[in-house]
Coordinates of C-alpha atoms in Angstrom, one line a residue:
X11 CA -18.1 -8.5 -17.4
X12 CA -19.9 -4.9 -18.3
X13 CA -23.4 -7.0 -17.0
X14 CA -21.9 -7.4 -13.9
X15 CA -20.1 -4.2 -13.5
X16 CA -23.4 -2.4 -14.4
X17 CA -25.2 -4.7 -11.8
X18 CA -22.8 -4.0 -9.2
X19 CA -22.9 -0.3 -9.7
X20 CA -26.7 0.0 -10.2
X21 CA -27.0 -1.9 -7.1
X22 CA -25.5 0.5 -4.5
X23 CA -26.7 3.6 -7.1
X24 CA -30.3 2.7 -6.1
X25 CA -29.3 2.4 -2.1
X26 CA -31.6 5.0 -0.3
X27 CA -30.7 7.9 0.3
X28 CA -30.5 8.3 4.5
X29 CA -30.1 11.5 6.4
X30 CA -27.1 12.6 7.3
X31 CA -25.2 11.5 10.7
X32 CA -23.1 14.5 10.9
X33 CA -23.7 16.7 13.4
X34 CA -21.0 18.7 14.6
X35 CA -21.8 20.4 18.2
X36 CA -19.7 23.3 20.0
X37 CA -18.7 21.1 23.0
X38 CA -17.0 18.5 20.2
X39 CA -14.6 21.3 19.6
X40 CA -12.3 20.5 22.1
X41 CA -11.9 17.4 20.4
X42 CA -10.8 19.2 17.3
X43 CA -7.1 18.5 15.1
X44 CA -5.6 19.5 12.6
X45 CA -4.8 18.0 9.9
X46 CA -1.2 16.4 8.8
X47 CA 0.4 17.9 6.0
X48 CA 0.3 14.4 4.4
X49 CA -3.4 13.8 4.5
X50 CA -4.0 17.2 3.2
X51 CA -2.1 16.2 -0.2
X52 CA -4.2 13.0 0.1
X53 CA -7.5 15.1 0.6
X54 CA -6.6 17.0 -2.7
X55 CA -5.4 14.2 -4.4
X56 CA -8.7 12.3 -3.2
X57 CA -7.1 8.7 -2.7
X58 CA -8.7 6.2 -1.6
X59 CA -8.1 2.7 0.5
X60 CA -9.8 -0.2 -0.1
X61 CA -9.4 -3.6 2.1
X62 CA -11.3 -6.9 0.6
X63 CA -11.4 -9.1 3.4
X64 CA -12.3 -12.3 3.1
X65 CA -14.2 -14.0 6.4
X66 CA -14.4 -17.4 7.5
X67 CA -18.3 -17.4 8.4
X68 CA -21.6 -15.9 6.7
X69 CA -22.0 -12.5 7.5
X70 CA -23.6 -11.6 10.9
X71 CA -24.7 -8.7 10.3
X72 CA -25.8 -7.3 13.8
X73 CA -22.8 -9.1 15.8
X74 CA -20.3 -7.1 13.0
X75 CA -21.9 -3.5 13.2
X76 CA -21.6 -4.0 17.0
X77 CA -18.1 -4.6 16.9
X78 CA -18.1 -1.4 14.6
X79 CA -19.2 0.7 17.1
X80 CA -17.4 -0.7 20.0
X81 CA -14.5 -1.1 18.7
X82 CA -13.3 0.6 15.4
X83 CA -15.2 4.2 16.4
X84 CA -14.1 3.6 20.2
X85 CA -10.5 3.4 19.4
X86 CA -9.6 5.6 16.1
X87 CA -11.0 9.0 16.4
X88 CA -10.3 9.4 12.7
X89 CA -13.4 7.4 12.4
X90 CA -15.8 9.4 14.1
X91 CA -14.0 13.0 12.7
X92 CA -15.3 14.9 9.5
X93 CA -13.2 17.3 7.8
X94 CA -13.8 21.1 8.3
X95 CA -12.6 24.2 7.2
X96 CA -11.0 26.8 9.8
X97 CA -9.4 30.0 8.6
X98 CA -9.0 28.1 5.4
X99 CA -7.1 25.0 6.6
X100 CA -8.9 22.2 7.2
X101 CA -9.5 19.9 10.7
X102 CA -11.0 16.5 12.4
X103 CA -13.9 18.0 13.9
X104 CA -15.5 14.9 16.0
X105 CA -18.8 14.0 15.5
X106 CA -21.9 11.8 16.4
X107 CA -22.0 8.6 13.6
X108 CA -25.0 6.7 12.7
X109 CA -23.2 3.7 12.1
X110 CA -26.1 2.3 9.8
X111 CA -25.1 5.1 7.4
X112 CA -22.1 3.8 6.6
X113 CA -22.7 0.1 6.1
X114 CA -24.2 -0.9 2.6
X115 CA -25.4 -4.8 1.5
X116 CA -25.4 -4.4 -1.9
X117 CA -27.8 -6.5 -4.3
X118 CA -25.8 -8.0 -7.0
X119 CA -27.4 -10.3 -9.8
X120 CA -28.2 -13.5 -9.0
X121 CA -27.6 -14.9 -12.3
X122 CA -23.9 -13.3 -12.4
X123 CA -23.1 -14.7 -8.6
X124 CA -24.1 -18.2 -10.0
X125 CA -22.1 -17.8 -12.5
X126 CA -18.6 -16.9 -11.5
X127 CA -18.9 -15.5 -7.4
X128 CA -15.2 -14.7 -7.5
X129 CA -15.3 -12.4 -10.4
X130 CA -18.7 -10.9 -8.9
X131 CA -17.1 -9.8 -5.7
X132 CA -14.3 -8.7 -8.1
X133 CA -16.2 -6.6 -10.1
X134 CA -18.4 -5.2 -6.9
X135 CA -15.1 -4.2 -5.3
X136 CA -13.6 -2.7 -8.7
X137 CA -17.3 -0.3 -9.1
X138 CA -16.2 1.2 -5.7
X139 CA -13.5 3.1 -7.8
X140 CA -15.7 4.8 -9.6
X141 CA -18.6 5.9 -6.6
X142 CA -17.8 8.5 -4.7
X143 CA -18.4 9.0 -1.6
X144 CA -20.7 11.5 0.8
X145 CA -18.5 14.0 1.9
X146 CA -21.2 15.1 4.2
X147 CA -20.2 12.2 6.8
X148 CA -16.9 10.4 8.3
X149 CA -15.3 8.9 5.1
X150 CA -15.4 5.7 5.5
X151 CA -18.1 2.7 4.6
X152 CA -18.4 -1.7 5.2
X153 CA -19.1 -3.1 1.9
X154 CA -20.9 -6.9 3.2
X155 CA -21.1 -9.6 0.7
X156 CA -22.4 -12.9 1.9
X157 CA -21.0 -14.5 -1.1
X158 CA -19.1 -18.1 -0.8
X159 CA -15.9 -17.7 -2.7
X160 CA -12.9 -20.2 -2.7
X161 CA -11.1 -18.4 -0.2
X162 CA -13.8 -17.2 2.3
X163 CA -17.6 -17.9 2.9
X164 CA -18.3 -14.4 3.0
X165 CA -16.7 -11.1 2.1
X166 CA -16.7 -7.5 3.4
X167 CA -14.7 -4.5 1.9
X168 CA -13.8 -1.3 3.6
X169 CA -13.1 2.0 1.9
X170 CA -12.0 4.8 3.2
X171 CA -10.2 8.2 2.3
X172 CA -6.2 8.2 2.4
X173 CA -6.4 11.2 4.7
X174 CA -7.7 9.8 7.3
X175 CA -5.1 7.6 7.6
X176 CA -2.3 5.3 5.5
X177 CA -1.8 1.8 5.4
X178 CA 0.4 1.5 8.0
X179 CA -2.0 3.3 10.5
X180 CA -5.2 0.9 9.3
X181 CA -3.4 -2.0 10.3
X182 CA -2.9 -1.5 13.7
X183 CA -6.4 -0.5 14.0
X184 CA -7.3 -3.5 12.7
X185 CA -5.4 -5.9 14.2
X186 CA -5.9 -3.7 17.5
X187 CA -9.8 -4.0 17.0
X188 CA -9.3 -7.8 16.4
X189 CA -8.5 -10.9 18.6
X190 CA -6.2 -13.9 17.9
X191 CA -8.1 -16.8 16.3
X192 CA -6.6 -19.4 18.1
X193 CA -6.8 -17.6 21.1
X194 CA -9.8 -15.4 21.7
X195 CA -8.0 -14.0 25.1
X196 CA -5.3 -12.0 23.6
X197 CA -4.6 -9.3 20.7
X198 CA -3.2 -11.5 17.5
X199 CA 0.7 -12.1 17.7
X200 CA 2.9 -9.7 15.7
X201 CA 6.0 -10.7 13.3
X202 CA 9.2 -10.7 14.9
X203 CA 11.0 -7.4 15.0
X204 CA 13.8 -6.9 11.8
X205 CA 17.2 -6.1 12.5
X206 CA 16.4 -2.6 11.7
X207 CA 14.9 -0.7 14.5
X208 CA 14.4 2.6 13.5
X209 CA 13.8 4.3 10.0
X210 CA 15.5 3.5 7.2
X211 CA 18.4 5.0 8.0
X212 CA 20.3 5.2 11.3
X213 CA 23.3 6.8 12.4
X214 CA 26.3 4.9 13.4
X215 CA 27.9 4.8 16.8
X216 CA 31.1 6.4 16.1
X217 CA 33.9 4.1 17.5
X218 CA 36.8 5.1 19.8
X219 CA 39.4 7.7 18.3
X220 CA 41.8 5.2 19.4
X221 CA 41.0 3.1 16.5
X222 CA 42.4 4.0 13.4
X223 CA 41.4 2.2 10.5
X224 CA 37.3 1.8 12.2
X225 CA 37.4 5.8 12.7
X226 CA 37.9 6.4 8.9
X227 CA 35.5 4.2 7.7
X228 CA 33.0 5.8 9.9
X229 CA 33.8 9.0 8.3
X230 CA 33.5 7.2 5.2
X231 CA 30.3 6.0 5.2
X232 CA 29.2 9.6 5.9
X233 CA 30.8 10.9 2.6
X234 CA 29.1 8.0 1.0
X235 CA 25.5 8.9 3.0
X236 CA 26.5 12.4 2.3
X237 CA 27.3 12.0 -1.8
X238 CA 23.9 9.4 -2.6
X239 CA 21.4 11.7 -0.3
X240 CA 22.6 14.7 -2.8
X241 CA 22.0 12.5 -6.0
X242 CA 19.0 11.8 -5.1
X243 CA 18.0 14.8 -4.2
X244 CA 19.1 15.9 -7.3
X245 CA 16.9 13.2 -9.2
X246 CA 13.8 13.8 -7.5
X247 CA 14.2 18.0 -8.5
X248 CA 14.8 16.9 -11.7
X249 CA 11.8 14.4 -11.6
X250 CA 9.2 16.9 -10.9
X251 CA 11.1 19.3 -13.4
X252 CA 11.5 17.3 -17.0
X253 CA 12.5 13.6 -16.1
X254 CA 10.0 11.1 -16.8
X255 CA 9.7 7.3 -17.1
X256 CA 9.7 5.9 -21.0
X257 CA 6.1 5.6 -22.4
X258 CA 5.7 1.4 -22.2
X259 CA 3.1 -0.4 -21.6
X260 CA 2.8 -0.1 -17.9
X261 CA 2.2 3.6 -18.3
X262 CA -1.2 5.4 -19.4
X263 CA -1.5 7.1 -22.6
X264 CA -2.1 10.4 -21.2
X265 CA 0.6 10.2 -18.6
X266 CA -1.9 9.8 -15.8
X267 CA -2.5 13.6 -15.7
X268 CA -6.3 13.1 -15.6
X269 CA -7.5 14.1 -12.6
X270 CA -10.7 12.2 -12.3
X271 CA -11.4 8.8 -11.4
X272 CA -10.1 5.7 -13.6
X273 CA -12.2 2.4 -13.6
X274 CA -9.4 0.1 -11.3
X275 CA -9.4 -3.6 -10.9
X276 CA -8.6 -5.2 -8.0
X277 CA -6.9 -8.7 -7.9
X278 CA -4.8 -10.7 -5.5
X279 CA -2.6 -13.7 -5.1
X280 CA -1.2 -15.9 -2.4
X281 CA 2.4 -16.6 -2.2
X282 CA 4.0 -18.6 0.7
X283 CA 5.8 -16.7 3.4
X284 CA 8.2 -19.3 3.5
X285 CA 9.2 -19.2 -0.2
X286 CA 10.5 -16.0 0.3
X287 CA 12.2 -16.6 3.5
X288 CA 13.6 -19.1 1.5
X289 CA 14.9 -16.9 -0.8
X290 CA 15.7 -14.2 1.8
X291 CA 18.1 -16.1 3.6
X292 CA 19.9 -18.1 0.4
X293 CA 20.6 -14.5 -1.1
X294 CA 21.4 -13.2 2.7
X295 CA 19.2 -10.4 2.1
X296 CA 15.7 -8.6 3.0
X297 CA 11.7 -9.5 2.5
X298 CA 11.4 -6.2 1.0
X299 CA 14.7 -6.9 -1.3
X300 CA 13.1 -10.3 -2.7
X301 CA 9.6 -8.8 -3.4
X302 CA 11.3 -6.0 -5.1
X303 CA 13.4 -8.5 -7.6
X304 CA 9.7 -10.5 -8.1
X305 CA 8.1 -7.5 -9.2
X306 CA 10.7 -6.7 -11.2
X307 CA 10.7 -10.4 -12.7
X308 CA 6.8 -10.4 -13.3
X309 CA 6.8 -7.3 -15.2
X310 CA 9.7 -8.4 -16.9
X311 CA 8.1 -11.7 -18.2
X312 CA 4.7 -9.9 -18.6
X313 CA 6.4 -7.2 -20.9
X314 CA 8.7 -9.3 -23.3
X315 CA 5.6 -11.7 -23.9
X316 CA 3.3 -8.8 -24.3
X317 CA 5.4 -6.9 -26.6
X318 CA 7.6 -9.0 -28.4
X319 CA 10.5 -7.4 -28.1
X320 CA 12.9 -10.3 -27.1
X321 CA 15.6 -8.3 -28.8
X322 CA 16.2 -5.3 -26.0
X323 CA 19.0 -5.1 -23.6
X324 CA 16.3 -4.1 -21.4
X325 CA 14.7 -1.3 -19.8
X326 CA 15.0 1.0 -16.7
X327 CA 11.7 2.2 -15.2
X328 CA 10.8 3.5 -11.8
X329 CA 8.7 3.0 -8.9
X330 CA 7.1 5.4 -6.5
X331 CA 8.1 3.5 -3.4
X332 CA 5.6 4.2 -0.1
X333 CA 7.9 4.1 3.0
X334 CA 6.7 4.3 6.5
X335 CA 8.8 6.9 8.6
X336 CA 7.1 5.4 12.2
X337 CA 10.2 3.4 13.8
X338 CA 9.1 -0.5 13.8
X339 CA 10.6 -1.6 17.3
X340 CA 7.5 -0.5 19.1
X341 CA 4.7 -2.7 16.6
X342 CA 2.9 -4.1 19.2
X343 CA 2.8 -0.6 21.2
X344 CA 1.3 1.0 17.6
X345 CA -1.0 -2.2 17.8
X346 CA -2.4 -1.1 21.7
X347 CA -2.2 2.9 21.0
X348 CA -3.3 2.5 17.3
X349 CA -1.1 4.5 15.1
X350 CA -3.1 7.2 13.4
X351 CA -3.0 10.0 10.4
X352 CA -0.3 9.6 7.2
X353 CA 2.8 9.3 8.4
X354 CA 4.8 8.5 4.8
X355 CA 7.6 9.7 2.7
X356 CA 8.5 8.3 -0.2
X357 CA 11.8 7.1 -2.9
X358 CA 12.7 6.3 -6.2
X359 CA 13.0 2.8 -6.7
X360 CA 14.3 1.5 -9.7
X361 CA 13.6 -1.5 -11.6
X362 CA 14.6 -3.6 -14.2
X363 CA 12.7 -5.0 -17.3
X364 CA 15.1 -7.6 -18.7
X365 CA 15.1 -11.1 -19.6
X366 CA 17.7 -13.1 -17.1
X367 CA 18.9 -16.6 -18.0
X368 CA 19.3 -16.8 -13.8
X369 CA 16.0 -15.9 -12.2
X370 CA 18.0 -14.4 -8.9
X371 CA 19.4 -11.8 -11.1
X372 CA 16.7 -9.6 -10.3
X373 CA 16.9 -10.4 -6.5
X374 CA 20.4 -9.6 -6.6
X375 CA 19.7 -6.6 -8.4
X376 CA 17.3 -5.3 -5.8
X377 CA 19.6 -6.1 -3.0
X378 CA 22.2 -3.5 -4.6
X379 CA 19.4 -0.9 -5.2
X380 CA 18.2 -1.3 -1.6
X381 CA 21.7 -1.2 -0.4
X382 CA 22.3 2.1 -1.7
X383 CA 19.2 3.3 -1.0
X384 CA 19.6 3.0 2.6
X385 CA 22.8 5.2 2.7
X386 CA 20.6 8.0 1.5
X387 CA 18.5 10.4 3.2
X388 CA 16.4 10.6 0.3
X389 CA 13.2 9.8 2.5
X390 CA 14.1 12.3 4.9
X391 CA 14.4 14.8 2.3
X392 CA 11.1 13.7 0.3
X393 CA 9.2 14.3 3.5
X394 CA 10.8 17.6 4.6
X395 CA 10.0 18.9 1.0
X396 CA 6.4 17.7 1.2
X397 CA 6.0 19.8 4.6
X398 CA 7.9 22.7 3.7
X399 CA 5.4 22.9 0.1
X400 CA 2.8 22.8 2.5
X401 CA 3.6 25.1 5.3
X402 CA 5.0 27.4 3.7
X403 CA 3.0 27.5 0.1
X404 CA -0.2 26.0 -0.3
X405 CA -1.5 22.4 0.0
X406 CA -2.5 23.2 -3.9
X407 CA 0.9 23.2 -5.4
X408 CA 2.2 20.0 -2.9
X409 CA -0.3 18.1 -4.2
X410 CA 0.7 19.4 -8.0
X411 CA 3.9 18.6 -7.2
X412 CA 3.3 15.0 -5.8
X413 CA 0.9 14.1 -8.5
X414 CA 3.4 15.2 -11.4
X415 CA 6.4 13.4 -9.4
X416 CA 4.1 10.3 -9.8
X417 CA 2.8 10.4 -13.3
X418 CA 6.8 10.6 -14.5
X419 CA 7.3 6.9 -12.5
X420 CA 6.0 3.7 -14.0
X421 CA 4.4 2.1 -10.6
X422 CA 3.4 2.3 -7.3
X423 CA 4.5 0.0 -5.1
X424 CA 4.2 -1.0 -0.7
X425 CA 4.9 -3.4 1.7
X426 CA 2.4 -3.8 4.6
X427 CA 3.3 -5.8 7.9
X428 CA 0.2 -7.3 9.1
X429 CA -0.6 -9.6 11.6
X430 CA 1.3 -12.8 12.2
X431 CA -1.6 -15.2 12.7
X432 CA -5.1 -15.5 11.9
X433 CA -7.2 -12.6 13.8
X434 CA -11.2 -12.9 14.4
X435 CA -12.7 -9.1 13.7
X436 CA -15.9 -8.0 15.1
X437 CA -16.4 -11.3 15.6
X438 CA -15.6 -13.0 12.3
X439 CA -12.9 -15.0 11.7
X440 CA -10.7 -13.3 8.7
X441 CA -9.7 -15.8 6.0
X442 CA -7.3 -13.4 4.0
X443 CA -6.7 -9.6 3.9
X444 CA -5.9 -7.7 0.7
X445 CA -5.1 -3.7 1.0
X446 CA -4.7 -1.3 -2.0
X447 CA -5.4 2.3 -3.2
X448 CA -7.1 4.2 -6.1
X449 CA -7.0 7.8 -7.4
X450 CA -3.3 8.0 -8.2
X451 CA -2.1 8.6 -11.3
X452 CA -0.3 5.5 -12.0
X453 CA -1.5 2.8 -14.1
X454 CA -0.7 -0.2 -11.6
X455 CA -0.2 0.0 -8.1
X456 CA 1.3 -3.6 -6.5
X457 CA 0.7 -4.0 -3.0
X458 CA 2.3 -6.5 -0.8
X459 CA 0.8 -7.8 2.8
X460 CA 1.8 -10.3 5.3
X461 CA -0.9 -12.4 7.0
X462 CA -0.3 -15.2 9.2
X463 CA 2.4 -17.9 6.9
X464 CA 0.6 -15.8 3.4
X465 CA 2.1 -12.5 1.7
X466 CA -0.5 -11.7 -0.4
X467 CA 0.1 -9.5 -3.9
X468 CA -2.6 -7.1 -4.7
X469 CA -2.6 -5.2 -8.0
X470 CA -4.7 -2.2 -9.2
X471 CA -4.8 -1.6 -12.2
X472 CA -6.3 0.8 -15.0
X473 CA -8.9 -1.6 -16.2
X474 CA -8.5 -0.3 -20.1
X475 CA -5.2 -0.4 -19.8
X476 CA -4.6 -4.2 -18.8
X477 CA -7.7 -6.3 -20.0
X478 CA -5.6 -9.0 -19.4
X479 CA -4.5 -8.2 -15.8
X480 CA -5.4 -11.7 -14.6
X481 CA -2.4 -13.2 -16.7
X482 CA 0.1 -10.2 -15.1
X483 CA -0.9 -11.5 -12.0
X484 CA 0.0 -15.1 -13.3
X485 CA 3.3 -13.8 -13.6
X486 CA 3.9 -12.7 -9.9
X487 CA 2.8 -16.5 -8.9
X488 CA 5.3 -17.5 -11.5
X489 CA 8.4 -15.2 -11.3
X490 CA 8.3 -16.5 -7.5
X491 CA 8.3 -20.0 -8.3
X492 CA 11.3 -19.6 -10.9
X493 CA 13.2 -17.8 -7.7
X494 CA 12.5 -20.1 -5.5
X495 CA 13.5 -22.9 -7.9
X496 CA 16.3 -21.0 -8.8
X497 CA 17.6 -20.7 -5.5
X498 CA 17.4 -24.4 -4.6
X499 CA 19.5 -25.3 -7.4
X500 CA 21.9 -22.6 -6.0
X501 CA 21.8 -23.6 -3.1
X502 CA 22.5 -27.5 -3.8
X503 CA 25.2 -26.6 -6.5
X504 CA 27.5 -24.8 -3.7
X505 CA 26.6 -27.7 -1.3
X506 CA 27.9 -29.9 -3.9
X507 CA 31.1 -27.7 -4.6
X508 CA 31.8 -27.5 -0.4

């Protein structure tokens, strides 16, 4: 693995160096914005994005950079911006790219490729983590390896910096940047609507005063909105003041309060869409609730076999949970006007390391979390907290503040909508997509994305800390299976009782 690693590294170390494309004019400045308070925490932190995408076809490397420059650069300004200082804030000060300074063919071992070319894209995409990145230029960079893999003929990675946009916002540039597979004539097909429209919580039409008994509960459920938005509230204070996580397994020896780069590794699964609609509609719940009660399942199983301890009654841990504040009934208008900047909050999500003689037990246990987490305003007061730091203090001490909320949770953990069929970008079909982040202080970060009938599970993780990652991710492909299994028995047991 190190041979590899130090291949991969030494191979884009040795790139040449090319001059910079940057060359900010007066008549740009009209152009100029500032920058969200979101992606300013994300500048200090410096957290980046990765997306491994695997492609259908051998790289064509002149037909891809043009659809770079038409497209991606065309449509997201982000892309074409560079980060300035003005009266000691910063702002997206457009720019003229070289576009050929920000796409890099690496030369990996041939010997090493022969060998294993899944684990040497794996361990190219894992060195990213550890390069940095020319601040002198827009933050972003194509990674092209024409590498045949089991998934894809070829694959190409794209990095860029969290401030320049968040997962949500990449998406839609992609998929806006992209054409539908099957057919070439039309943007690729988005996933139906959920029954949610707006953010995760909305306000309830108050019903006629002539109703009695509907009236009260009304005002109840404000009470109840009113009494879990100040407990959290209260939980998040005391999380950035003393409460922290148990040290376990899942958690890095120093906390994560290292500022500087940790080695991560990259990995990623396919599970079927319609295994967890299966699942979704057996337990009458949400997507999100099910992938929440498989996480919690995997790390369960990963943690009693890892540490032996079959004797606990189990363990509470916590995950920093990414939520989009955009509203999701306009999609496919975010898809045409491309979404842009860091528009995120954040809650405490809870999870469960026990052992479960009924596999649905963690589903059911998420279900009650999410429940009570969506009478809560607790992302509405996580965001307004994160602005006010930085209005109103300094960018500095938000960042502090995130960074130590973070290291006292266990994970990180987001749910990506992506497109709902195939897409062709820049002129190659995409096989798979696979997003996920590095520079936060958590040990593992699990990522889950829809793609056509696919929702892919991507971990990064701290490469000392699980050598044996590839089995954790073994346990994701497994805890599903046991769910789904699970819930067919269910299922057939209460047909058999009807």
């Amino acid at each position: 693995m190190e041979e590899t690693m130090n291949a991969a590294i030494s191979s884009v170390a040795t790139l040449p160096k090319l001059p910079l494309s940057v060359r900010v004019h007066r008549e740009t400045e009209c152009a100029d914005e500032p920058m969200s308070p979101i992606g300013r925490i994300m500048e200090d932190l410096d957290v980046y994005i990765v997306v491994v995408m695997g492609l259908g076809k051998p790289v064509n490397l002149p037909v891809f950079r043009a659809g770079i420059e038409t497209e991606l650069l065309a449509r997201f300004p982000r892309f074409r911006s560079v980060q300035v200082m003005e009266f000691g804030k910063p702002r997206w000060v457009q720019t003229t790219v070289n576009v050929d300074d920000h796409i890099i063919v690496p030369r990996l071992d041939p010997a090493a490729v022969a060998c294993g070319p899944e684990k040497a894209v794996e361990d190219y995409v894992s060195s990213l983590s550890m390069l940095p990145m020319d601040r002198g230029r827009p933050l972003w960079e194509f990674h092209f390896l024409d590498i045949p893999t089991s998934e894809a003929t070829s694959t190409t990675v794209l990095r860029l910096h969290h401030s320049i946009g968040d997962g949500a916002s990449l998406m839609t540039l992609l998929m806006a940047s992209s054409l539908s597979t099957a057919d070439p004539a039309r943007l690729p097909a988005m996933p139906p609507p959920p029954k949610r429209t707006g953010p995760i919580y909305q306000r309830r039409p108050r019903p006629p005063l002539s109703s009695g008994e509907a009236l009260l509960a009304w005002v109840w459920s404000y009470l109840v909105l009113a009494w879990n938005t100040l407990v959290d509230g209260v939980l998040l204070l005391a999380t950035m003041l003393f409460l922290s996580d148990p040290h376990t397994l899942f958690k890095r020896a120093d906390g994560g309060s290292s500022k500087s780069h940790r080695h991560m590794r990259f990995l990623h699964r396919s599970l079927s869409l319609d295994d967890v609609k299966l699942v979704k509609t057996a337990m009458n719940c949400t997507i999100n609730d099910v992938l929440v009660g498989v996480t919690s399942a995997a790390l369960s199983q990963y943690y009693f076999r890892k540490s032996g301890d079959i004797n606990a009654k189990g363990i509470c841990l916590r995950s920093f949970l990414l939520v989009n504040t955009r509203t999701v009934s306009s999609r496919q208008t975010y898809v045409t006007k491309v979404a842009t900047g860091n528009k995120l909050s954040s809650l405490i999500c809870p999870f469960h390391i026990a052992l479960h003689d009924d596999p649905l037990e963690h589903v059911r246990k998420a279900k009650r979390l999410m429940l009570r987490k969506k009478s809560s305003l607790e992302v509405m007061f996580t965001q307004v907290v994160g602005e006010f730091l930085v209005k109103y203090f300094t960018v500095k001490i938000g960042s502090f503040l995130l960074r130590l909320f973070m290291t006292r949770t266990t994970i990180m953990l987001s749910n990506i909508v992506g497109p709902a069929e195939h897409i062709t970008l820049c002129g190659h079909p995409v096989a798979f997509m696979a997003t996920s982040v590095y520079g936060q202080p958590q040990a593992l970060t699990v990522h889950y994305l829809n793609y056509d009938n696919t929702i892919k599970v991507i971990l990064a993780v701290d490469d000392a800390q699980f050598p044996d990652c590839h089995q954790l991710l073994d346990d994701f492909v497994e805890s599903m299976m046991l769910i789904k299994e699970a819930t067919k028995f269910h299922t057939l047991k209460s047909i058999r009782f009807d």
